[in-house]
Coordinates of C-alpha atoms and ligand atoms in Angstrom, one line a residue:
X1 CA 24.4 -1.0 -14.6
X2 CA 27.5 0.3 -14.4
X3 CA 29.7 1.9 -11.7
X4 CA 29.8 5.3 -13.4
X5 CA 25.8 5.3 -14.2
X6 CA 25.1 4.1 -10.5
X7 CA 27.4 7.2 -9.0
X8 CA 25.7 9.6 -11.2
X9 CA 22.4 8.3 -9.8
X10 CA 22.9 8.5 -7.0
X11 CA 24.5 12.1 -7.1
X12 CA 21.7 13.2 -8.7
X13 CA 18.5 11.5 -6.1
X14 CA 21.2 13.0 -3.1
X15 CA 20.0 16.5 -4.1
X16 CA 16.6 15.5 -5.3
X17 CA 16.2 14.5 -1.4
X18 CA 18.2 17.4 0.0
X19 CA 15.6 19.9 -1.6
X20 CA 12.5 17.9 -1.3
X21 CA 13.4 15.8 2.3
X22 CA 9.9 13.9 3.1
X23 CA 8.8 13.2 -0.1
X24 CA 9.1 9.9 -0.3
X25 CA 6.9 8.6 -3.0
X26 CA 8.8 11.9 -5.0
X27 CA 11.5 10.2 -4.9
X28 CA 10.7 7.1 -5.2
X29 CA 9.3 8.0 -8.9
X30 CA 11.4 10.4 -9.7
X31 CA 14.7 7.3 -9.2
X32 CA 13.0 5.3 -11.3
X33 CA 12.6 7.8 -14.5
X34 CA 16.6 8.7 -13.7
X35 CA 17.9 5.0 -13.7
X36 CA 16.4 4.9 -17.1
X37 CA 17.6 8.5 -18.3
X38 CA 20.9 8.9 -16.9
X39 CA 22.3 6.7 -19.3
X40 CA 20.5 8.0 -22.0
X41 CA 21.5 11.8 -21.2
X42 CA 25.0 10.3 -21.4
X43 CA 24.6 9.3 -25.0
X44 CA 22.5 12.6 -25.6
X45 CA 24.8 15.1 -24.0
X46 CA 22.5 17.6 -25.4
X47 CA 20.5 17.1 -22.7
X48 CA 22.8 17.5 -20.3
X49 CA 23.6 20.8 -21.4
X50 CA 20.3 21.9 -21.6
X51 CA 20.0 20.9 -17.9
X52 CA 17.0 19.4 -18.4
X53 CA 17.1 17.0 -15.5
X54 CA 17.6 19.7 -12.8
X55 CA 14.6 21.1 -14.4
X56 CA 12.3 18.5 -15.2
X57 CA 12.4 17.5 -11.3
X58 CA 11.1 20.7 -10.2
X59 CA 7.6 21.7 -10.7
X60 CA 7.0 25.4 -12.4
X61 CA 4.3 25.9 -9.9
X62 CA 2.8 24.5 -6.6
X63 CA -0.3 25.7 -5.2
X64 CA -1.5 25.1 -1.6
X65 CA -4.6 26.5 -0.3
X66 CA -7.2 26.3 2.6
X67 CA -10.6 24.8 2.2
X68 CA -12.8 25.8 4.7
X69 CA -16.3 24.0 4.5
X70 CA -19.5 23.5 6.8
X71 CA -20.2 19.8 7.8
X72 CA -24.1 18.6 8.3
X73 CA -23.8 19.3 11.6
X74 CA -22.9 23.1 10.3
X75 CA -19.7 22.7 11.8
X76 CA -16.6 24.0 10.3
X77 CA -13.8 21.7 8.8
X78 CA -10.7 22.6 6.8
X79 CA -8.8 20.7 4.4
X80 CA -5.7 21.6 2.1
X81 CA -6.0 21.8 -1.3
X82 CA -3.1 21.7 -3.9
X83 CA -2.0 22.2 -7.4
X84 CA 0.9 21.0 -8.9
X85 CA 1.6 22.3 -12.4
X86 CA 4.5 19.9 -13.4
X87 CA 5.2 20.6 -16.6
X88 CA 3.8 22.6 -19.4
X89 CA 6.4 22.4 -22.2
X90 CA 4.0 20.3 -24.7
X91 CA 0.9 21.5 -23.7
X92 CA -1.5 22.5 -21.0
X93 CA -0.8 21.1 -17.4
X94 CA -3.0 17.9 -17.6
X95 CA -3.9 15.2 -14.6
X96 CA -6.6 14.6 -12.3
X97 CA -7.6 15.4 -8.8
X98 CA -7.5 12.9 -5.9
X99 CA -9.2 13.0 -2.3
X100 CA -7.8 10.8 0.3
X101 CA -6.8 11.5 4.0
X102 CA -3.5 10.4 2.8
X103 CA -2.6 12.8 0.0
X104 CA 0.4 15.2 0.6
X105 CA 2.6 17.4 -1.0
X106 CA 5.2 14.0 -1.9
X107 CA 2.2 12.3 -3.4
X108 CA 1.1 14.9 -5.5
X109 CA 4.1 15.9 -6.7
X110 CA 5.0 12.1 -7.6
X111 CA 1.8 11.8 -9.1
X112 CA 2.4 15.1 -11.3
X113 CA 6.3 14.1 -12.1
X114 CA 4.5 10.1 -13.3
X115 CA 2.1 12.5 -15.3
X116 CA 4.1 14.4 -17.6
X117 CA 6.0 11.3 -19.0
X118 CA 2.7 9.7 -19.2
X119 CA 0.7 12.2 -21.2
X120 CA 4.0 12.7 -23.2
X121 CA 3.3 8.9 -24.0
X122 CA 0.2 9.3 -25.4
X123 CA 0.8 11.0 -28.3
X124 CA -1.2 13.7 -27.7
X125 CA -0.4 17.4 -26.4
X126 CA -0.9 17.5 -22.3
X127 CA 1.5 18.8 -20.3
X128 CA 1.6 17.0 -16.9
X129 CA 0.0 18.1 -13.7
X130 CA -1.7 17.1 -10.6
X131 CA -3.7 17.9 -7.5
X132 CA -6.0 16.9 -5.3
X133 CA -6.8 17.2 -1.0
X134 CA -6.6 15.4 2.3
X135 CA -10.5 15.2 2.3
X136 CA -12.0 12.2 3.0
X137 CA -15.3 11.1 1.0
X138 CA -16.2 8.0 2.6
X139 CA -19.3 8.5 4.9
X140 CA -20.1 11.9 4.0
X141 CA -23.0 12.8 2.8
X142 CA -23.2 14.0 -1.1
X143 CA -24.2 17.5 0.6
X144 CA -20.9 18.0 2.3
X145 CA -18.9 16.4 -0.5
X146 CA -20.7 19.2 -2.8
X147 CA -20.1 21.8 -0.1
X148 CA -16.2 20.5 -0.2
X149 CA -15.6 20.4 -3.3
X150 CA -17.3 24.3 -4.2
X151 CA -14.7 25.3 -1.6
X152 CA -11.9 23.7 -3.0
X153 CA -13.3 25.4 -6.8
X154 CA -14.0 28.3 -4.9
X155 CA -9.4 28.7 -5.1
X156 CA -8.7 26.2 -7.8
X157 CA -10.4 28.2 -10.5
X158 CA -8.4 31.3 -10.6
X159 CA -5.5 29.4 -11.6
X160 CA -6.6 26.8 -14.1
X161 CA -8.6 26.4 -17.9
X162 CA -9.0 25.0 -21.0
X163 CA -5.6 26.2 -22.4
X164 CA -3.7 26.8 -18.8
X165 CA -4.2 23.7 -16.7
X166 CA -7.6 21.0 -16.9
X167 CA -8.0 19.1 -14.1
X168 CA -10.0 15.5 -14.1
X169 CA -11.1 12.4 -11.5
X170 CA -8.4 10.5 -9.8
X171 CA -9.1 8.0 -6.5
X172 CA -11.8 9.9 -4.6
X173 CA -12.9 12.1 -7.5
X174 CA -15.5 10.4 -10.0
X175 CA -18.3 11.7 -12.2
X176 CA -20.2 13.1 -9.2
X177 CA -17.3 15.4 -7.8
X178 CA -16.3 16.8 -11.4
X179 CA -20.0 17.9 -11.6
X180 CA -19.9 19.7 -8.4
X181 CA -16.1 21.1 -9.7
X182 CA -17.7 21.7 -13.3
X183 CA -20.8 23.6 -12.1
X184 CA -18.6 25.8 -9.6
X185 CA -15.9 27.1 -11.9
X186 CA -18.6 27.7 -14.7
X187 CA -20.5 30.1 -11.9
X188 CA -17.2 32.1 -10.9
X189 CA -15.9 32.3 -14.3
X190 CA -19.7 32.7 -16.5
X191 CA -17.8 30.4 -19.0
X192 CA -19.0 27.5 -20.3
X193 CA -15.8 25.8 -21.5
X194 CA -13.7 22.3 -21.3
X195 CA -11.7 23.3 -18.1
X196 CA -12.1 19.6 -16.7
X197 CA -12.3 16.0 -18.2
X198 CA -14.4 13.3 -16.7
X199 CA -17.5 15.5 -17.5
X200 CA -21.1 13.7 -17.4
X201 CA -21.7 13.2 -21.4
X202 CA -25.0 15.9 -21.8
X203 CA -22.9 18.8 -20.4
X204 CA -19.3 18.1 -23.0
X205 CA -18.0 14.4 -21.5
X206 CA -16.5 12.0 -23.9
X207 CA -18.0 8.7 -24.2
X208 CA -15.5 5.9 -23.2
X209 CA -14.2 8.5 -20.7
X210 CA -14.8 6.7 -18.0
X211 CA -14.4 2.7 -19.4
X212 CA -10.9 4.6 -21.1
X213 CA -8.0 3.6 -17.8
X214 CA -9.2 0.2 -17.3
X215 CA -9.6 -0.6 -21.0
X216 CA -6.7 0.9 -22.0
X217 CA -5.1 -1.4 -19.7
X218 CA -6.1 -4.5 -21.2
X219 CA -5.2 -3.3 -24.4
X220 CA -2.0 -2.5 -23.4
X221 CA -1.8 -6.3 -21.8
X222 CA -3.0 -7.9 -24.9
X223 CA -0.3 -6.0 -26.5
X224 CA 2.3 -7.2 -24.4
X225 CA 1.1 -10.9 -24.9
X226 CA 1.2 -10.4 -28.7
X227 CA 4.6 -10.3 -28.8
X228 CA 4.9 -13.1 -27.5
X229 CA 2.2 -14.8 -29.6
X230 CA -0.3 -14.8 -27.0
X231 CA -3.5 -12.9 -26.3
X232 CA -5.5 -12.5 -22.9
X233 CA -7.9 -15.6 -23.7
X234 CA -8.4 -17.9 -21.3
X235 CA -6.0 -16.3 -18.9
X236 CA -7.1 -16.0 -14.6
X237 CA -6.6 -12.1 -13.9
X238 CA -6.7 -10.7 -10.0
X239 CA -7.2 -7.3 -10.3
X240 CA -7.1 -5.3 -6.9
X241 CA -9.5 -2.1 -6.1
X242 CA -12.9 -2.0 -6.9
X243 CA -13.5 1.5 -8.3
X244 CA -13.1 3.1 -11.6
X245 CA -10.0 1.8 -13.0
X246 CA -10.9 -1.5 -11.9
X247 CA -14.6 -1.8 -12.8
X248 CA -13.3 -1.5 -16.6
X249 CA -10.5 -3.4 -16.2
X250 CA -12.7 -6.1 -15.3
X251 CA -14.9 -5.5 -18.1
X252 CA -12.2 -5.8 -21.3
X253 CA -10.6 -8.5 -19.4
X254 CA -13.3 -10.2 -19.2
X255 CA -15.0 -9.3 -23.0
X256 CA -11.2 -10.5 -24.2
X257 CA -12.1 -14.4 -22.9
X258 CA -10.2 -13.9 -19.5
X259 CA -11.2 -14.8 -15.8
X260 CA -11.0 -12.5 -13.5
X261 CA -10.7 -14.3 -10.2
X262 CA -10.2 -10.9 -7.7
X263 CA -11.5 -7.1 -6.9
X264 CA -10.6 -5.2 -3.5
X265 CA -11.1 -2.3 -1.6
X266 CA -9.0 -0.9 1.4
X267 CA -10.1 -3.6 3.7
X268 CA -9.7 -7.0 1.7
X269 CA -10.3 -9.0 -1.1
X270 CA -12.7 -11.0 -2.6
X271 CA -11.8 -14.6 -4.4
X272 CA -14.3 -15.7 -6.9
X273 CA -13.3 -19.0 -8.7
X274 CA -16.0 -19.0 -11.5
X275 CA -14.8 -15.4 -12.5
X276 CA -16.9 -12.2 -12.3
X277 CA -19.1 -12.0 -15.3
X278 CA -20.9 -8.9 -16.5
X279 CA -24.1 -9.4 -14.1
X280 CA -21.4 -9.7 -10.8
X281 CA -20.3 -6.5 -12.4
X282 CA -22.9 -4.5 -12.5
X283 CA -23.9 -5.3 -8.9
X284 CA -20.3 -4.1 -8.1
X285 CA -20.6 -0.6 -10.1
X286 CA -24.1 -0.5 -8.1
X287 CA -22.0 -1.4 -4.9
X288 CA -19.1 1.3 -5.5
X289 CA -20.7 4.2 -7.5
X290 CA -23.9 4.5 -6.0
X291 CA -24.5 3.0 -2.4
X292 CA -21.0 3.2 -2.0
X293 CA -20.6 0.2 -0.1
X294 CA -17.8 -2.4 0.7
X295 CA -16.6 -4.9 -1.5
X296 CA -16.8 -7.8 1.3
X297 CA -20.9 -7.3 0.3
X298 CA -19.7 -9.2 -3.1
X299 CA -18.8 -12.4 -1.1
X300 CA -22.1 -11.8 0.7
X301 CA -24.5 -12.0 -2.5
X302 CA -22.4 -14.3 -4.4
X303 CA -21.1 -17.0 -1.4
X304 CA -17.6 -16.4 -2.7
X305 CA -14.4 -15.6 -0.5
X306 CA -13.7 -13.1 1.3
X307 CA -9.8 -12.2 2.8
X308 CA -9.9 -8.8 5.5
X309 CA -6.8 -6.8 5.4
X310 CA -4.9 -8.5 2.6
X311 CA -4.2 -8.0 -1.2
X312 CA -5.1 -10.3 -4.0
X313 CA -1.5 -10.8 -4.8
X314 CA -1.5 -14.5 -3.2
X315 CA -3.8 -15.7 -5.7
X316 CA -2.7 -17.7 -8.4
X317 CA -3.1 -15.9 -11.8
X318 CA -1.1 -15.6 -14.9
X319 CA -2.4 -12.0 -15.2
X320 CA -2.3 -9.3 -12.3
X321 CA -3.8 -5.8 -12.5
X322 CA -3.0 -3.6 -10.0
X323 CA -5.4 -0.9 -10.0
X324 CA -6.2 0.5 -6.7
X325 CA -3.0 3.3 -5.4
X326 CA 0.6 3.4 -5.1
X327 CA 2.9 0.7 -3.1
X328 CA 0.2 -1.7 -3.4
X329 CA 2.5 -5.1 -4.4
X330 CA 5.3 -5.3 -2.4
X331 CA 8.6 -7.6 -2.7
X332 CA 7.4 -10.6 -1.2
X333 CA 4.0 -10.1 -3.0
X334 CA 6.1 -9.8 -6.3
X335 CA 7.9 -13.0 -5.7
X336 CA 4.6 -14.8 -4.7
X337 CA 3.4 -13.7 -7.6
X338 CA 6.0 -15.0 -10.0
X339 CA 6.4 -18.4 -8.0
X340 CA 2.3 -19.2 -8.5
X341 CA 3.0 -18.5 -12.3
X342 CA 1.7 -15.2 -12.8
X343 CA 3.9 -13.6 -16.5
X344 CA 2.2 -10.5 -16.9
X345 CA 1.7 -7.2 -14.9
X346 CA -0.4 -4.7 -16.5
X347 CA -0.6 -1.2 -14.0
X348 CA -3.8 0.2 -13.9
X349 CA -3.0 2.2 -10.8
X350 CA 0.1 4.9 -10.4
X351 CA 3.4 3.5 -9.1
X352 CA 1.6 0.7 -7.8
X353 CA 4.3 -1.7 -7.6
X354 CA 7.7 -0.9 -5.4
X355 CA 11.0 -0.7 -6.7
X356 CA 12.0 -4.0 -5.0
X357 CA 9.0 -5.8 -6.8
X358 CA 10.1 -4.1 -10.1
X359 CA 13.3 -5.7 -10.1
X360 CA 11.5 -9.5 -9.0
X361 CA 9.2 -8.7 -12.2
X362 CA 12.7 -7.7 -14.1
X363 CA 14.4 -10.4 -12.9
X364 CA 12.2 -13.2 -14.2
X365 CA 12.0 -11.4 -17.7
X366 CA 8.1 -11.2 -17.3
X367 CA 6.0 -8.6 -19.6
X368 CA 5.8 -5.8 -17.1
X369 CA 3.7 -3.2 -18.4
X370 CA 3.9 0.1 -15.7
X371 CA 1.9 2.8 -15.2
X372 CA 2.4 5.6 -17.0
X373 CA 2.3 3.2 -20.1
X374 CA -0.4 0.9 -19.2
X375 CA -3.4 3.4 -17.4
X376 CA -2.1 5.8 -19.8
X377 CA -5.7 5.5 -21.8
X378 CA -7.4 7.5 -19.1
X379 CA -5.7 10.9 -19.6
X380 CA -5.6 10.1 -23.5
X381 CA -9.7 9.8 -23.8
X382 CA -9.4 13.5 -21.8
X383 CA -7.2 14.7 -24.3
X384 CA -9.9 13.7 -26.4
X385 CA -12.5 15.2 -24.6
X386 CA -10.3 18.4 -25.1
X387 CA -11.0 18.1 -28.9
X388 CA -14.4 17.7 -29.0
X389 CA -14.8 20.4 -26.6
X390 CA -12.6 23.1 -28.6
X391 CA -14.5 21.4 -31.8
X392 CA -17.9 21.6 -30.0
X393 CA -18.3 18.4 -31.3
X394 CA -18.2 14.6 -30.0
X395 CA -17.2 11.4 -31.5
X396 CA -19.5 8.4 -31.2
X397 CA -18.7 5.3 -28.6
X398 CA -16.9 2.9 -31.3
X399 CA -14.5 6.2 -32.7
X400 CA -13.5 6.8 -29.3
X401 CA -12.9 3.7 -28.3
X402 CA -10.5 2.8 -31.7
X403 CA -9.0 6.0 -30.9
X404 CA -7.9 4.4 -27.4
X405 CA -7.3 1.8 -28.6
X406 CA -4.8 3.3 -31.6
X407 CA -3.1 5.0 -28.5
X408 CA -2.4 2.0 -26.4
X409 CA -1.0 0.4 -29.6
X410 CA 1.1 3.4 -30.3
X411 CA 2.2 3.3 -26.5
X412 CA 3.5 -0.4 -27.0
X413 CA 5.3 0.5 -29.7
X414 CA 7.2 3.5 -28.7
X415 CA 8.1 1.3 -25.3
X416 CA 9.3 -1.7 -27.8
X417 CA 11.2 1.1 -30.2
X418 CA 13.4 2.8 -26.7
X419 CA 13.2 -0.7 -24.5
X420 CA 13.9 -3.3 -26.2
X421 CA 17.1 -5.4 -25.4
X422 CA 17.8 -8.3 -27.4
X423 CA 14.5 -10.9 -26.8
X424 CA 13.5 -8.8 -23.9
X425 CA 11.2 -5.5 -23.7
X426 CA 12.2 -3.5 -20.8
X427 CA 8.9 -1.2 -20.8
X428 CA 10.5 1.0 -18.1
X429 CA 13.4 2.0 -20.1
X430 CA 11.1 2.2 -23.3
X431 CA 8.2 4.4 -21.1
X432 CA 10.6 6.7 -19.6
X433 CA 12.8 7.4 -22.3
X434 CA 9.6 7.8 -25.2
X435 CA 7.9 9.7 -22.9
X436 CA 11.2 12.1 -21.8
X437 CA 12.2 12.8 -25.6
X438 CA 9.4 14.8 -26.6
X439 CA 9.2 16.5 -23.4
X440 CA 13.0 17.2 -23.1
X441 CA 13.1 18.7 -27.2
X442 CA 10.4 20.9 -26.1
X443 CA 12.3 22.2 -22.9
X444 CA 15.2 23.1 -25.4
X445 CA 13.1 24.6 -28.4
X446 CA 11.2 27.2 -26.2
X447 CA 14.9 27.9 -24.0
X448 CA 15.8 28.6 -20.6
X449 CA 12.0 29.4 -19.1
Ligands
NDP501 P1 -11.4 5.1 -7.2 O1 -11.5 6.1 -6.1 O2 -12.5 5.0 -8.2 O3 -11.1 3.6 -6.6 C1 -10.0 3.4 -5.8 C2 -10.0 2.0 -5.4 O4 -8.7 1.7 -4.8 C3 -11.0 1.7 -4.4 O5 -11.4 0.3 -4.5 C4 -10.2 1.9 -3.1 O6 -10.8 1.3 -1.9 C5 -8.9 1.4 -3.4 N1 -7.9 2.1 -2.6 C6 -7.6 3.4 -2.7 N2 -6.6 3.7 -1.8 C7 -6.3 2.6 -1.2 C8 -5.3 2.2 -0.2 N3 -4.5 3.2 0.3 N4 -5.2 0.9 0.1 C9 -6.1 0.0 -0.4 N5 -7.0 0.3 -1.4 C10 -7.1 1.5 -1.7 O7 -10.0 5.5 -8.0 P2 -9.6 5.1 -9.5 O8 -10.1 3.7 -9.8 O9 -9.9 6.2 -10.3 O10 -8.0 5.0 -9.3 C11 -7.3 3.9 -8.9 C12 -5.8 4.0 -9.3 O11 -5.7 4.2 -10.7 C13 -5.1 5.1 -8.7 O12 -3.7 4.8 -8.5 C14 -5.1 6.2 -9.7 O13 -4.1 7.2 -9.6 C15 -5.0 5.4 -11.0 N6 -5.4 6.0 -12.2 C16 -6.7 6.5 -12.4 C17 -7.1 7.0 -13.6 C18 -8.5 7.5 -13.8 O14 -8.8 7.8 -14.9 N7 -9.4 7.4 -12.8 C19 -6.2 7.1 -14.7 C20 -4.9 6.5 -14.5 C21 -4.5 6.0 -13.3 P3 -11.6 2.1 -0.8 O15 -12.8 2.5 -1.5 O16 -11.7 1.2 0.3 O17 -10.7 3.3 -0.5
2IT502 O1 -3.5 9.4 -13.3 C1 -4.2 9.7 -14.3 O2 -3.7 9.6 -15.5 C2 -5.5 10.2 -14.1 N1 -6.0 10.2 -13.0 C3 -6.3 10.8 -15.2 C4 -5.9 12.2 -15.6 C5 -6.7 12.9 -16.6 O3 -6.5 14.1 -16.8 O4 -7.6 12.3 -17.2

């Protein structure tokens, strides 16, 4: 990159920081959307003008709230809720909800900033939002995590709906907490409507909802390997998390002739060299989504290996999903993964790699597929379940899932059309550039708002 580029850069992240000091993760996504668009904008000065950058980078609206709830012991707790609505310039604010003790402001917001570039991605008309609390699920009992999560409604619903802002899952938030959310808002606001995605199939959910991240990025790693004349049979996968987005991940990966050696939750991995087949599956969705247990059981029942407090990322492989949270491969990790042979990252999490492992990945020219291209399948089956809500109608299983699958395709393509360079596909430059377009045009058709 050149001098200029690199000064302008670095210009622009000095007030990014200034305004928003702490949030590192905000930062952290929002360089890596610039390094791509800064040169653009240069070529496309009608951006500039427009200013779009200094206003893409701020959100039109943050909400923080209380929520106050009673434990089982009828104690009081209080979390902090939050809404960021990113972006609304091509459609509703769209993105899901995450509890985790270790959610902030920084991770929201990055979350948010990743979303609208995302949703831009998949054709479809989202804007880009995010929220979510510092509430911690693990070990409480579905009574307080109903109790939570009526509180949290109890704000969030005066500021969201079907055409404002539609919230969904994210880590933390699954079928069971979008129920709880669902059945709340629809008692404050007597209004039976699609104002969240994720939503159990009798009461308006989409089929292929929930299978939709971890498919979509398989697809989007088969399509990767197609252009290079290759497909994802017979490849060794490690895949880290074990919850939604990995579950299904697991699943294509596996119904596309590949071995999927690895899952992981926040205190190991497990290594299983014979590959975890549909049965090992289903006792892990059994595991995770309804005893809610720890992954180590898996080396228990099955005598495979099990590694506390590391990441799957030493494995061997020549496929590596990353689908369990942000900064979850590191440098080192990056370059272990490249020297064992591994020549394909497909993200099924959110930022999950770090800048430093972005450039190993860049650096030896393998297909790196990143988030808000590769787990953008998620938010497209909700834009889905959006139509079928407004249509009161739903689609079956197989016109859902050629839908997603028509998406994932149409992803890969708009990264090839904006990223490639020469032999090489740079998927970051083709995801943050398709994405900003569309977004950007809209900013300057509906004027200075
Ligand atoms: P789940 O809550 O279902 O699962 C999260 C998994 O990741 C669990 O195995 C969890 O382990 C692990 N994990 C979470 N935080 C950490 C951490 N700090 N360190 C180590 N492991 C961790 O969430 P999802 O599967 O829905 O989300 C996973 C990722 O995919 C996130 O980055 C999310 O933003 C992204 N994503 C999700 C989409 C969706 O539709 N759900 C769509 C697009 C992206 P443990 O149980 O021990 O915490
Ligand atoms: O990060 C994501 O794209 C999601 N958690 C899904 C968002 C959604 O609205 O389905």
């Amino acid at each position: 990159m050149s001098n200029v580029y690199e000064q302008k850069i670095n210009d622009f992240m000095a007030k990014v920081i200034a305004k928003n000091p702490s949030e590192v993760e905000f930062h952290q996504a929002v360089h890596e959307v610039v390094e791509s668009i800064i040169p653009f904008i240069d070529e496309n000065p009608q951006y500039a003008d427009a200013k779009i950058l200094d206003r893409i980078v701020e959100p039109e609206r943050v909400l923080m709230f209380r929520v106050p709830w009673l434990d089982d012991k009828g104690e009081v707790q209080v979390n902090r809720g939050f809404r960021i609505e990113m972006n609304s310039a091509i459609g509703p604010y769209k993105g899901g909800l995450r509890f985790h003790p270790t959610v902030n402001l920084g991770i929201l917001k990055f979350l948010a900033f990743e979303q609208v570039f995302k949703n831009s991605l998949t054709t479809l008309p989202m804007g880009g939002g995010k929220g979510g609390s510092d509430f911690d699920p693990k070990g409480k009992s579905d009574n307080e995590v109903m109790r939570f999560t009526q509180s949290f409604m109890a704000e969030l619903f005066r500021h969201i709906g079907p055409n404002t802002d539609v919230p969904a899952g994210d880590i933390g938030v699954g079928g069971r907490e979008i129920g709880f959310l669902f059945g709340m808002y629809k008692k404050l606001r007597n209004e039976f409507t699609g104002v969240l995605t994720g939503k159990g199939i009798e009461w308006g959910g989409s089929l292929i909802r929930p299978e939709a991240t971890g498919y979509g990025t398989v697809y989007f790693a088969e399509e990767m390997l197609k252009t290079r004349g290759d497909s994802m049979k017979g490849k060794v996968c490690t895949i880290s998390g074990s919850g939604n987005v990995a579950q299904y991940a697991c699943e294509k990966a596996t119904e596309f002739g590949a071995k999927v050696v690895t899952l992981s939750d926040s205190s190991g991995y497990i290594y299983d060299k014979d590959g975890i087949d549909a049965e090992k599956l289903a006792f892990v969705m059994e595991l995770k989504n309804v005893k809610r247990g720890r992954i180590k059981e898996y080396a228990d029942k099955y005598g495979a290996d099990f590694f506390p407090g590391k990441r799957p990322w030493e494995v061997k492989c020549d496929v590596a999903m990353p689908c369990a949270t942000q900064n979850e491969v590191n440098e080192e990790e990056a370059k272990m993964l490249m020297e064992n042979g591994c020549f394909v990252v497909s993200e099924g999490a959110n930022m999950p790699s770090s800048p430093e492992a972005i450039t190993v990945y860049q650096n030896a020219k393998i297909l790196y597929g990143l988030g808000k291209a590769a787990n953008a399948g998620g938010v497209a089956v909700s834009g889905l379940e959006m139509s079928q809500n407004s249509m009161r109608f739903g689609w079956t299983r197989e016109e859902v899932n050629e839908k997603l699958h028509q998406i994932m395709k149409d992803i890969h393509s708009t990264c090839v059309e904006w990223g490639k360079e020469g032999d090489y596909i740079d998927y970051v430059k083709g995801a943050n550039i398709g994405g900003f377009v569309k977004v950007a045009d809209a900013m300057i058709a509906q004027g200075v708002v």
